[in-house]
Amino acid sequence: VAGRRRQYELAGLLAGLSGTTRVHGLALIAVPAVACWLDAALPRAVRLRRVAIAATLFALPLAAYFAYLANAQGSWHAFLTRQEMWQNPSPYPFQALIGLVQFPTRIGSWVHGATWAIYVGLLIRYRRRLPLGEVLFCAGALLISTQQAGFQGIYRYVVPLVPLTLALAEDRHDVRHRMIAFNLVLGVLMILAFVTWNRLTV
């Protein structure tokens, strides 16, 4: 909202705060930075200065969070090193896609992977309707969600993709309603499977 209102500095600060809650938030800097850089109403020097300010404000909450991690966990990058608690000691992009080949019998990974693919398809569908920064953020969030050994929790990871939701709201009636129905059914299944550890549910 702040980015679309051309409040780029505020958007940068909010993006930085969001980055402290989930690693996907790190991709949010693309929203104000790209929007500001492409703002033809501003002179080049002003755009450059405002992008720099937005990036600095983005970095401040993250720096405070990293300092907290260093004090509480003994490492500023504990948000990565602690991934071993989720059986993912060395995360890297597209690891989940490789996991589909390594562990082809994991039904849950295929369900989550198919969900991820649907949202990638929506991003391709809406790439020209959305501002470039929002497209890059969605792509970044989807990329970050592939860093686990298998597709897991994709239903939760796609929740931040607000730009895709906005574009979906302006899509055809049949497309909107199919996605709504799909998410309602999938959401119930994912929640049941997660809280009960009952893989048969999936």
Short mmCIF file of C-alpha atoms in Angstrom, two decimals:
data_model
loop_
_atom_site.label_atom_id
_atom_site.label_comp_id
_atom_site.label_asym_id
_atom_site.label_seq_id
_atom_site.Cartn_x
_atom_site.Cartn_y
_atom_site.Cartn_z
CA VAL A 1 0.00 0.00 0.00
CA ALA A 2 2.77 2.42 0.93
CA GLY A 3 4.66 1.59 -2.25
CA ARG A 4 1.63 2.19 -4.45
CA ARG A 5 1.09 5.52 -2.68
CA ARG A 6 4.70 6.41 -3.55
CA GLN A 7 5.66 6.48 0.14
CA TYR A 8 8.84 4.60 -0.70
CA GLU A 9 10.76 5.31 2.51
CA LEU A 10 7.87 4.11 4.69
CA ALA A 11 7.51 1.04 2.47
CA GLY A 12 11.22 0.29 2.95
CA LEU A 13 10.91 0.46 6.73
CA LEU A 14 7.80 -1.74 6.75
CA ALA A 15 9.54 -4.23 4.47
CA GLY A 16 12.48 -4.39 6.89
CA LEU A 17 10.15 -5.03 9.82
CA SER A 18 8.44 -7.78 7.81
CA GLY A 19 11.81 -9.35 7.04
CA THR A 20 12.34 -9.99 10.75
CA THR A 21 9.23 -12.18 10.99
CA ARG A 22 9.91 -14.64 8.17
CA VAL A 23 12.80 -15.02 5.76
CA HIS A 24 10.42 -14.47 2.81
CA GLY A 25 10.15 -10.86 3.93
CA LEU A 26 13.69 -10.22 2.70
CA ALA A 27 12.31 -10.16 -0.85
CA LEU A 28 9.98 -7.27 0.02
CA ILE A 29 12.68 -4.65 -0.58
CA ALA A 30 12.02 -5.11 -4.30
CA VAL A 31 8.58 -3.48 -3.93
CA PRO A 32 9.63 0.07 -2.93
CA ALA A 33 13.08 -0.02 -4.53
CA VAL A 34 11.92 -0.94 -8.03
CA ALA A 35 8.77 1.21 -7.82
CA CYS A 36 10.82 4.24 -6.83
CA TRP A 37 13.51 3.61 -9.45
CA LEU A 38 10.88 3.36 -12.20
CA ASP A 39 8.92 6.43 -11.02
CA ALA A 40 9.15 8.61 -14.11
CA ALA A 41 7.69 11.62 -12.25
CA LEU A 42 10.85 11.92 -10.16
CA PRO A 43 14.26 13.17 -11.40
CA ARG A 44 16.97 10.50 -11.54
CA ALA A 45 18.93 12.00 -8.62
CA VAL A 46 15.81 12.09 -6.43
CA ARG A 47 14.98 8.49 -7.32
CA LEU A 48 18.49 7.36 -6.44
CA ARG A 49 18.40 9.19 -3.11
CA ARG A 50 14.98 7.83 -2.16
CA VAL A 51 15.94 4.27 -3.10
CA ALA A 52 19.04 4.61 -0.89
CA ILE A 53 16.92 5.90 2.01
CA ALA A 54 14.37 3.11 1.56
CA ALA A 55 17.15 0.50 1.50
CA THR A 56 18.73 1.99 4.64
CA LEU A 57 15.39 1.98 6.48
CA PHE A 58 14.90 -1.60 5.30
CA ALA A 59 18.27 -2.60 6.77
CA LEU A 60 17.78 -1.00 10.21
CA PRO A 61 15.19 -3.46 11.65
CA LEU A 62 17.15 -6.35 10.16
CA ALA A 63 20.38 -5.12 11.78
CA ALA A 64 18.60 -4.89 15.15
CA TYR A 65 17.18 -8.40 14.65
CA PHE A 66 20.59 -9.82 13.70
CA ALA A 67 22.10 -8.19 16.80
CA TYR A 68 19.39 -9.81 18.90
CA LEU A 69 20.10 -13.22 17.33
CA ALA A 70 23.82 -12.80 17.98
CA ASN A 71 23.08 -12.11 21.65
CA ALA A 72 20.35 -14.71 22.19
CA GLN A 73 21.50 -17.51 19.85
CA GLY A 74 25.22 -16.83 19.61
CA SER A 75 25.09 -16.19 15.87
CA TRP A 76 23.63 -13.32 13.84
CA HIS A 77 22.61 -15.74 11.08
CA ALA A 78 20.88 -18.20 13.43
CA PHE A 79 17.74 -17.97 11.30
CA LEU A 80 19.67 -20.03 8.75
CA THR A 81 21.77 -22.27 11.00
CA ARG A 82 18.72 -23.25 13.08
CA GLN A 83 17.16 -24.80 9.98
CA GLU A 84 18.76 -28.07 11.06
CA MET A 85 16.01 -28.28 13.70
CA TRP A 86 13.65 -28.85 10.76
CA GLN A 87 15.95 -31.47 9.20
CA ASN A 88 17.28 -28.87 6.77
CA PRO A 89 20.88 -28.11 7.81
CA SER A 90 22.00 -26.51 4.52
CA PRO A 91 19.16 -24.65 2.77
CA TYR A 92 19.63 -23.51 -0.83
CA PRO A 93 17.25 -22.37 -3.60
CA PHE A 94 15.33 -25.02 -5.57
CA GLN A 95 16.28 -27.73 -3.07
CA ALA A 96 12.61 -28.73 -2.90
CA LEU A 97 12.51 -29.38 -6.65
CA ILE A 98 15.54 -31.63 -6.32
CA GLY A 99 13.79 -33.32 -3.39
CA LEU A 100 10.95 -34.41 -5.68
CA VAL A 101 13.50 -36.47 -7.64
CA GLN A 102 15.39 -37.67 -4.56
CA PHE A 103 12.25 -38.70 -2.65
CA PRO A 104 9.61 -39.44 -5.32
CA THR A 105 7.30 -41.34 -2.95
CA ARG A 106 6.65 -38.42 -0.58
CA ILE A 107 3.03 -37.64 -1.41
CA GLY A 108 2.97 -34.54 0.77
CA SER A 109 5.86 -33.01 -1.17
CA TRP A 110 4.00 -33.52 -4.44
CA VAL A 111 0.85 -31.91 -3.03
CA HIS A 112 2.81 -28.91 -1.79
CA GLY A 113 4.84 -28.81 -4.99
CA ALA A 114 1.69 -28.74 -7.10
CA THR A 115 0.36 -25.87 -4.98
CA TRP A 116 3.65 -24.00 -5.48
CA ALA A 117 3.40 -24.58 -9.24
CA ILE A 118 -0.13 -23.12 -9.31
CA TYR A 119 1.10 -19.90 -7.70
CA VAL A 120 4.04 -19.75 -10.10
CA GLY A 121 1.46 -20.05 -12.89
CA LEU A 122 -0.57 -17.20 -11.40
CA LEU A 123 2.57 -15.06 -11.23
CA ILE A 124 3.20 -15.71 -14.92
CA ARG A 125 -0.45 -14.92 -15.68
CA TYR A 126 -0.36 -11.60 -13.81
CA ARG A 127 3.20 -10.50 -14.55
CA ARG A 128 2.02 -7.61 -16.75
CA ARG A 129 -0.81 -6.48 -14.48
CA LEU A 130 1.37 -5.91 -11.43
CA PRO A 131 4.15 -3.39 -10.81
CA LEU A 132 7.55 -4.92 -11.54
CA GLY A 133 8.69 -4.65 -7.91
CA GLU A 134 5.67 -6.65 -6.73
CA VAL A 135 6.32 -9.30 -9.39
CA LEU A 136 9.94 -9.57 -8.24
CA PHE A 137 8.85 -9.85 -4.61
CA CYS A 138 6.45 -12.70 -5.43
CA ALA A 139 9.16 -14.45 -7.44
CA GLY A 140 11.61 -14.00 -4.55
CA ALA A 141 9.16 -15.34 -1.97
CA LEU A 142 8.37 -18.36 -4.14
CA LEU A 143 12.10 -18.96 -4.68
CA ILE A 144 12.84 -18.76 -0.94
CA SER A 145 10.05 -21.27 -0.26
CA THR A 146 11.99 -23.92 -2.24
CA GLN A 147 15.02 -23.93 0.09
CA GLN A 148 13.89 -26.95 2.13
CA ALA A 149 14.70 -30.58 1.33
CA GLY A 150 11.10 -31.13 0.28
CA PHE A 151 8.12 -28.92 -0.45
CA GLN A 152 6.64 -28.26 2.99
CA GLY A 153 4.21 -25.70 4.30
CA ILE A 154 3.65 -24.10 0.89
CA TYR A 155 0.10 -23.27 1.89
CA ARG A 156 1.56 -21.01 4.59
CA TYR A 157 4.34 -19.63 2.42
CA VAL A 158 2.01 -18.36 -0.32
CA VAL A 159 -0.07 -16.36 2.17
CA PRO A 160 2.25 -13.29 1.87
CA LEU A 161 1.73 -13.12 -1.89
CA VAL A 162 -0.71 -10.24 -1.53
CA PRO A 163 0.01 -8.84 -5.03
CA LEU A 164 -1.16 -12.09 -6.60
CA THR A 165 -4.32 -11.93 -4.50
CA LEU A 166 -4.98 -8.39 -5.71
CA ALA A 167 -4.53 -9.44 -9.32
CA LEU A 168 -6.71 -12.51 -8.80
CA ALA A 169 -9.50 -10.25 -7.53
CA GLU A 170 -9.58 -8.59 -10.96
CA ASP A 171 -9.48 -11.86 -12.91
CA ARG A 172 -12.37 -13.67 -14.56
CA HIS A 173 -15.20 -14.88 -12.33
CA ASP A 174 -14.52 -18.56 -13.03
CA VAL A 175 -10.78 -18.26 -12.30
CA ARG A 176 -11.44 -16.45 -9.00
CA HIS A 177 -13.97 -18.98 -7.78
CA ARG A 178 -11.87 -22.00 -8.72
CA MET A 179 -8.92 -20.59 -6.76
CA ILE A 180 -11.12 -19.77 -3.77
CA ALA A 181 -12.62 -23.27 -3.74
CA PHE A 182 -9.19 -24.85 -4.19
CA ASN A 183 -7.70 -22.88 -1.29
CA LEU A 184 -10.60 -23.61 1.05
CA VAL A 185 -10.34 -27.35 0.45
CA LEU A 186 -6.54 -27.41 0.47
CA GLY A 187 -6.39 -25.23 3.60
CA VAL A 188 -8.54 -27.64 5.60
CA LEU A 189 -6.46 -30.63 4.44
CA MET A 190 -3.14 -28.92 5.19
CA ILE A 191 -4.23 -27.81 8.66
CA LEU A 192 -5.56 -31.26 9.53
CA ALA A 193 -2.40 -32.95 8.25
CA PHE A 194 -0.14 -30.49 10.07
CA VAL A 195 -1.79 -30.52 13.49
CA THR A 196 -2.47 -34.27 13.55
CA TRP A 197 0.61 -35.52 11.67
CA ASN A 198 -1.84 -37.71 9.78
CA ARG A 199 -0.34 -38.05 6.32
CA LEU A 200 -3.32 -40.14 5.25
CA THR A 201 -5.36 -36.93 5.38
CA VAL A 202 -3.34 -35.53 2.49
#
